Coordinates of C-alpha atoms and ligand atoms in Angstrom, one line a residue:
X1021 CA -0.6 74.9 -73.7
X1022 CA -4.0 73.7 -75.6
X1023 CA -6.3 76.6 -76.0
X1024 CA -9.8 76.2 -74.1
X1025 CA -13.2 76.7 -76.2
X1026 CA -13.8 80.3 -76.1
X1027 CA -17.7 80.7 -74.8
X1028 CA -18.4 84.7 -74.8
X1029 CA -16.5 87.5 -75.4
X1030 CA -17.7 90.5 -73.5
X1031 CA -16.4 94.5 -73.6
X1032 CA -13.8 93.6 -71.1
X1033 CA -13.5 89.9 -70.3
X1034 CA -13.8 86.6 -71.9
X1035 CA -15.3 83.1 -71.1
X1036 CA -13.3 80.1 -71.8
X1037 CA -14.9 76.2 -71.0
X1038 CA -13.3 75.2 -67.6
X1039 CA -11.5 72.5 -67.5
X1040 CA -13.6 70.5 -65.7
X1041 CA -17.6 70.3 -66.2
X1042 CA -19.5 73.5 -64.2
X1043 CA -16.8 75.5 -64.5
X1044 CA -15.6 78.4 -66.4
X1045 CA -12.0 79.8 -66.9
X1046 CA -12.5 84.1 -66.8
X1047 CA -10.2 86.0 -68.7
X1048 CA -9.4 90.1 -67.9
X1049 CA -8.4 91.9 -71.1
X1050 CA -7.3 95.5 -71.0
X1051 CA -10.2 96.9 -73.2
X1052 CA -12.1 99.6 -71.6
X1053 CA -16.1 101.1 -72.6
X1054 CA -18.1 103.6 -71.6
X1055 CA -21.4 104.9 -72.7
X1056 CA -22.5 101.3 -73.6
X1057 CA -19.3 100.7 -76.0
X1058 CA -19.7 104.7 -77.4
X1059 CA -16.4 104.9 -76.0
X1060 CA -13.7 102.3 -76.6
X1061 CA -9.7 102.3 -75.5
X1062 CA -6.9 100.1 -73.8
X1063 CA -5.6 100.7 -70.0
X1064 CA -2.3 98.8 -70.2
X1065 CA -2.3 96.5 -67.2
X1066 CA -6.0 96.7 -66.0
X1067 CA -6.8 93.0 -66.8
X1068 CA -3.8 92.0 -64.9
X1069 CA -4.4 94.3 -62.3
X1070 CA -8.4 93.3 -62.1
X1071 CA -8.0 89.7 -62.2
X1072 CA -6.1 90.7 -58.6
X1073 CA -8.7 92.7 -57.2
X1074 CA -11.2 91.2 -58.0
X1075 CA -9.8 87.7 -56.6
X1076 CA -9.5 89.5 -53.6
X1077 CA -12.4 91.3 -53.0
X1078 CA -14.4 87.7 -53.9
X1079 CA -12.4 85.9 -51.6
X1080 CA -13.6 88.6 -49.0
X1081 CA -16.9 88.3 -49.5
X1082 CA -16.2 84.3 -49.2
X1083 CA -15.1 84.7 -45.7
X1084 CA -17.7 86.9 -44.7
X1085 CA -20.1 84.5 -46.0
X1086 CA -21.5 85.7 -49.0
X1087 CA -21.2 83.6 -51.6
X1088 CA -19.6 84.2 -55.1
X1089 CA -18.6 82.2 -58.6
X1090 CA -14.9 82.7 -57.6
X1091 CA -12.7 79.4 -57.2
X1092 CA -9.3 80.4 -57.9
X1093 CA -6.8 82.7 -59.9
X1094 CA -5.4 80.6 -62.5
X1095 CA -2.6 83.2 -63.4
X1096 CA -2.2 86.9 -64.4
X1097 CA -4.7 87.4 -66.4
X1098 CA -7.1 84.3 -66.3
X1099 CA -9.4 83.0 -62.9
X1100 CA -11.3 79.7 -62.2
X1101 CA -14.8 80.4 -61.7
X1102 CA -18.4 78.4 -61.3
X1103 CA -20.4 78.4 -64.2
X1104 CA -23.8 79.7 -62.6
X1105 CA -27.1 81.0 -64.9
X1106 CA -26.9 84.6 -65.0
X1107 CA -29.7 86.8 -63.8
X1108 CA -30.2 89.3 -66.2
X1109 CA -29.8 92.5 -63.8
X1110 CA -27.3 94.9 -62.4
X1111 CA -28.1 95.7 -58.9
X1112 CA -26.1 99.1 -57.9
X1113 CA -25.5 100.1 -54.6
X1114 CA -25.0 103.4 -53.9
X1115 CA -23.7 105.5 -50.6
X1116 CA -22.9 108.9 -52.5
X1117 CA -24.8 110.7 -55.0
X1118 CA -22.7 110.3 -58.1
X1119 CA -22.9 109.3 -62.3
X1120 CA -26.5 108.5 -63.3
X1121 CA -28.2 109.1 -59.8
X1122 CA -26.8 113.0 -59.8
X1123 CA -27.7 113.9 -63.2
X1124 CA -31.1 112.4 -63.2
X1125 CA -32.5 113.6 -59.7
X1126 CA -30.1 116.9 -59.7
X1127 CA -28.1 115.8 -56.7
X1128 CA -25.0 117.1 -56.6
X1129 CA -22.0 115.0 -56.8
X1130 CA -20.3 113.8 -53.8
X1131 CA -23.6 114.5 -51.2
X1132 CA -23.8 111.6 -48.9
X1133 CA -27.2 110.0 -49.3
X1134 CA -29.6 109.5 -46.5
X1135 CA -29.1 105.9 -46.7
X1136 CA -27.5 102.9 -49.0
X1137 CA -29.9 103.1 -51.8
X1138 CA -30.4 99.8 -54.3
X1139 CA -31.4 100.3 -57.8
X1140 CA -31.4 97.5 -61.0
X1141 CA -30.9 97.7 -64.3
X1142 CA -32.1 95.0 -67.1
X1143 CA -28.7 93.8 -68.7
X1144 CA -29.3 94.5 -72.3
X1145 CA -27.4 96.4 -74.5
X1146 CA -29.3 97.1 -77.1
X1147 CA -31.7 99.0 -74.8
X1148 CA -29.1 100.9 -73.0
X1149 CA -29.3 98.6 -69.7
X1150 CA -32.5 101.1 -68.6
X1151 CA -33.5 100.6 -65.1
X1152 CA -36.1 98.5 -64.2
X1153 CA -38.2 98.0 -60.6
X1154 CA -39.0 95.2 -58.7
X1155 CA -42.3 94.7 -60.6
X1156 CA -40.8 94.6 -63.7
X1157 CA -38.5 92.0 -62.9
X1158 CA -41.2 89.6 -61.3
X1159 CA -43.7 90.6 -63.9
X1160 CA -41.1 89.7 -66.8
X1161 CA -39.8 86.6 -65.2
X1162 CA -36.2 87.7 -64.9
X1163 CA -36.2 87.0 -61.3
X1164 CA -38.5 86.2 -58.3
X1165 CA -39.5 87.5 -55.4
X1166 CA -37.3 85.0 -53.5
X1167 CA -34.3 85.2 -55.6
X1168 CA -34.5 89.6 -55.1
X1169 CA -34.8 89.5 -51.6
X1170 CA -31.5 87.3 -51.8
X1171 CA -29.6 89.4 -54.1
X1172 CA -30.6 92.5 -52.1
X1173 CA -29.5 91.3 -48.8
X1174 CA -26.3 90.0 -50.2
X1175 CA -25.5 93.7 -52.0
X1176 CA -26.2 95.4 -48.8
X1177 CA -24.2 92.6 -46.7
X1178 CA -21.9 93.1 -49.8
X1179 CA -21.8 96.9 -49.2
X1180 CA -21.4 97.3 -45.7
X1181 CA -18.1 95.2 -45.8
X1182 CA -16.6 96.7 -49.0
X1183 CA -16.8 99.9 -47.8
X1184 CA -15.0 99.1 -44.8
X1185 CA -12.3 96.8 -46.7
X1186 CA -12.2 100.2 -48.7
X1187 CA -12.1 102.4 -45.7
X1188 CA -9.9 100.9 -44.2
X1189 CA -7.2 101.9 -46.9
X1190 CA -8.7 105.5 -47.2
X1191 CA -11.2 104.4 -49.8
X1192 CA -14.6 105.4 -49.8
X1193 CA -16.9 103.1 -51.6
X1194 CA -19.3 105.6 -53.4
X1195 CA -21.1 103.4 -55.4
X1196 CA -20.6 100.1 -57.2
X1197 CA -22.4 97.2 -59.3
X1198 CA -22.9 94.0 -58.9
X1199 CA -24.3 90.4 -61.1
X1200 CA -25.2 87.5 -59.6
X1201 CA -25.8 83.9 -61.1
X1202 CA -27.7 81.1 -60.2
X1203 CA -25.3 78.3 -59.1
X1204 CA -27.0 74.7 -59.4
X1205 CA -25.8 72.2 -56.8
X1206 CA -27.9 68.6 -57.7
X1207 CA -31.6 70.2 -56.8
X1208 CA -30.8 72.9 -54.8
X1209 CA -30.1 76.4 -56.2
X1210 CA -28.6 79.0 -54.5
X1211 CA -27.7 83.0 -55.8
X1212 CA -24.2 83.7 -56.1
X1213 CA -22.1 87.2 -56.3
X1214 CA -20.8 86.7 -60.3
X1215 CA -18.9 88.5 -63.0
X1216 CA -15.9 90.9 -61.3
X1217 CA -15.7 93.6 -58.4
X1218 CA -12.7 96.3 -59.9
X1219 CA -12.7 99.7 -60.2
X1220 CA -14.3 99.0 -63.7
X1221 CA -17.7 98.9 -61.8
X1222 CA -17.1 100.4 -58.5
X1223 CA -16.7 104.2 -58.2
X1224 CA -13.5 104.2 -55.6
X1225 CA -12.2 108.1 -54.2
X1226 CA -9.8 109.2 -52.0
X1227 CA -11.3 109.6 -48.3
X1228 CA -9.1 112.5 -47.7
X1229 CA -8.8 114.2 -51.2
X1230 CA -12.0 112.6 -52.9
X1231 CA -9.8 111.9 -56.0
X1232 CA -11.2 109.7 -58.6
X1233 CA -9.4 106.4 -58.6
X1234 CA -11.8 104.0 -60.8
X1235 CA -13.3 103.8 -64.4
X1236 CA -14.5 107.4 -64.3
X1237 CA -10.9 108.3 -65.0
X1238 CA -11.1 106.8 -68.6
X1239 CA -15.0 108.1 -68.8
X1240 CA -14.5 111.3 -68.3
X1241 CA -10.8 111.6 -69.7
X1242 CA -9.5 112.2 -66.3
X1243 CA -5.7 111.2 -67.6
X1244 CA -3.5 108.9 -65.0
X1245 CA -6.0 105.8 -65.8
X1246 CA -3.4 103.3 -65.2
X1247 CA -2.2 105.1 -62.1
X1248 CA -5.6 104.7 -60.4
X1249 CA -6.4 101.1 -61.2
X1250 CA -2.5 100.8 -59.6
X1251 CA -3.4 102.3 -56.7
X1252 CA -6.1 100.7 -55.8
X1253 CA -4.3 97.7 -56.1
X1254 CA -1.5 99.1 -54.1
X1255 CA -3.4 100.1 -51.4
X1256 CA -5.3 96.3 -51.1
X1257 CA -1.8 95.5 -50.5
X1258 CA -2.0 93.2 -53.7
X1259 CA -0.1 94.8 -56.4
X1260 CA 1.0 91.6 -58.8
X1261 CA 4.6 90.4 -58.8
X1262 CA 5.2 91.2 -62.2
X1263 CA 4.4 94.7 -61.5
X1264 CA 7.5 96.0 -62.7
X1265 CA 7.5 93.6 -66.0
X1266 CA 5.1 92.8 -68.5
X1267 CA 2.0 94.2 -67.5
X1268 CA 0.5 93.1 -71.3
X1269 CA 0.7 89.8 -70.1
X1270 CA 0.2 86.7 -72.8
X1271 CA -2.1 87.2 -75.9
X1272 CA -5.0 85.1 -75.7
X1273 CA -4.9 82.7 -78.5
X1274 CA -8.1 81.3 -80.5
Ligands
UDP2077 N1 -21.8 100.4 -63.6 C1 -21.2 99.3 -64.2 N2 -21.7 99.0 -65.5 C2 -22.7 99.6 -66.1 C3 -23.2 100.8 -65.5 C4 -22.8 101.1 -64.2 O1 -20.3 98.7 -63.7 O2 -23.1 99.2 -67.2 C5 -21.3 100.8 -62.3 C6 -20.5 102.1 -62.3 O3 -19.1 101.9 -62.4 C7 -20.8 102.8 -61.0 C8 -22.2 102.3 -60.7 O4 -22.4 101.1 -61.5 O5 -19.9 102.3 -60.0 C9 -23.3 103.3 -60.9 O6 -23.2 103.7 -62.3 P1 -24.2 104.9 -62.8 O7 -25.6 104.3 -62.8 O8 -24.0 106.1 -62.1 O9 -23.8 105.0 -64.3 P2 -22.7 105.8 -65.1 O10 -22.6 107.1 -64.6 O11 -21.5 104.9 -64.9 O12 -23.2 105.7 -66.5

């Protein structure tokens, strides 16, 4: 099969043109970072098993209403998306004190918080991704006041129904990221959930055990990385067929 045009390459994904005009073709590789790219390695299997997650988790959101950039899995490794304008923040929703939050107000890890608290970050790597407020994003232009007060009620609409999804299969949802994009439809503009929901940017544990079963695994040299992207997967009920096979899946080609 011709090769698309590759767009961007990112720490763990790649952009490909679509194969029709406003659209994008995704691409999950299996290279993990932490620490901003300090730390760099390979979980066998977690593009395959992302691409699957995150398909589902965006096609929950759709039903619930909340928009996203998802159109279709195109196979193992690859999914069909919108092209939209991303919005150069990471809004993080958090439920339990954990990772950043804990170590820079001195909350222990694992204290329930008194309520969902939002925070952004300005994407850019070269800064570290600091975090930013409201007033820095509307003073800088990277957003307006309309366009926040959309992507906050969609991460909190967002969270309440992920953590029960995640509940409901004895996960709790301690804390996760989210990107949104602007998606152009003739004139109108609306803000759309983008880039991937995995356990690359959600911190997933064990209701009963509070075991780790995301990206902190591989961050904090846990061990059983693979395992825990598997599980999750597992429990979603969506572990792909080829589970048993070749979990490399194809090489991407340029
Ligand atoms: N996160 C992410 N990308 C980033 C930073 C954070 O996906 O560049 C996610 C992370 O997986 C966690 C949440 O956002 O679920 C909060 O991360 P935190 O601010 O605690 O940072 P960390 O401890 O990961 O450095």
């Amino acid at each position: 099969m011709a090769r698309r045009r590759q767009l961007y390459e990112g720490k763990a994904k790649i952009l490909f043109e679509g194969p029709e005009p406003g659209t994008l073709v995704q691409y999950f590789k299996d290279d993990a970072s932490a620490g901003n790219g300090a730390k760099k390695g390979v979980i066998t299997g977690k593009g395959v098993l992302n691409n699957r997650i995150s398909e589902y988790l965006m096609l929950r959101l759709h039903d619930m209403g909340i928009p996203t950039h998802f159109v279709r899995r195109l196979n193992m490794r690859e999914q069909l998306i919108r092209e939209v304008e991303i919005i150069p923040l990471e809004v993080v929703v958090r439920n339990i004190a954990a990772g950043s939050l804990a170590k820079r107000l001195g909350i222990p890890e694992g204290t329930r918080l008194p309520r969902s608290i939002l925070e952004y970050y300005y994407k850019n790597d070269s800064l570290n991704d600091p975090m930013v407020s409201e007033e820095h994003i509307t003073a800088f232009g990277w957003a307006n006041s309309h366009d926040l007060d959309d992507m906050t009620s969609l991460a909190l609409r967002a969270n309440d129904f992920l953590s029960g999804v995640f509940l409901g299969v004895g996960i709790q949802l301690v804390d996760f990221k989210l990107e949104f994009g602007r998606l152009w439809e003739g004139e109108e503009m609306r803000i759309v959930v983008a880039d991937e929901i995995s356990p690359d940017n959600c911190r997933l544990w064990d209701a009963k055990t509070s075991e780790k079963l995301d990206k902190d695994r591989f961050r904090r040299d846990l061990g059983r990385v693979e395992e825990a992207y598997q599980e999750v997967a597992r429990r979603l009920g969506i572990l792909p067929e080829a589970a048993n096979g070749d979990m490399k899946g194809p090489e991407v080609m340029q």
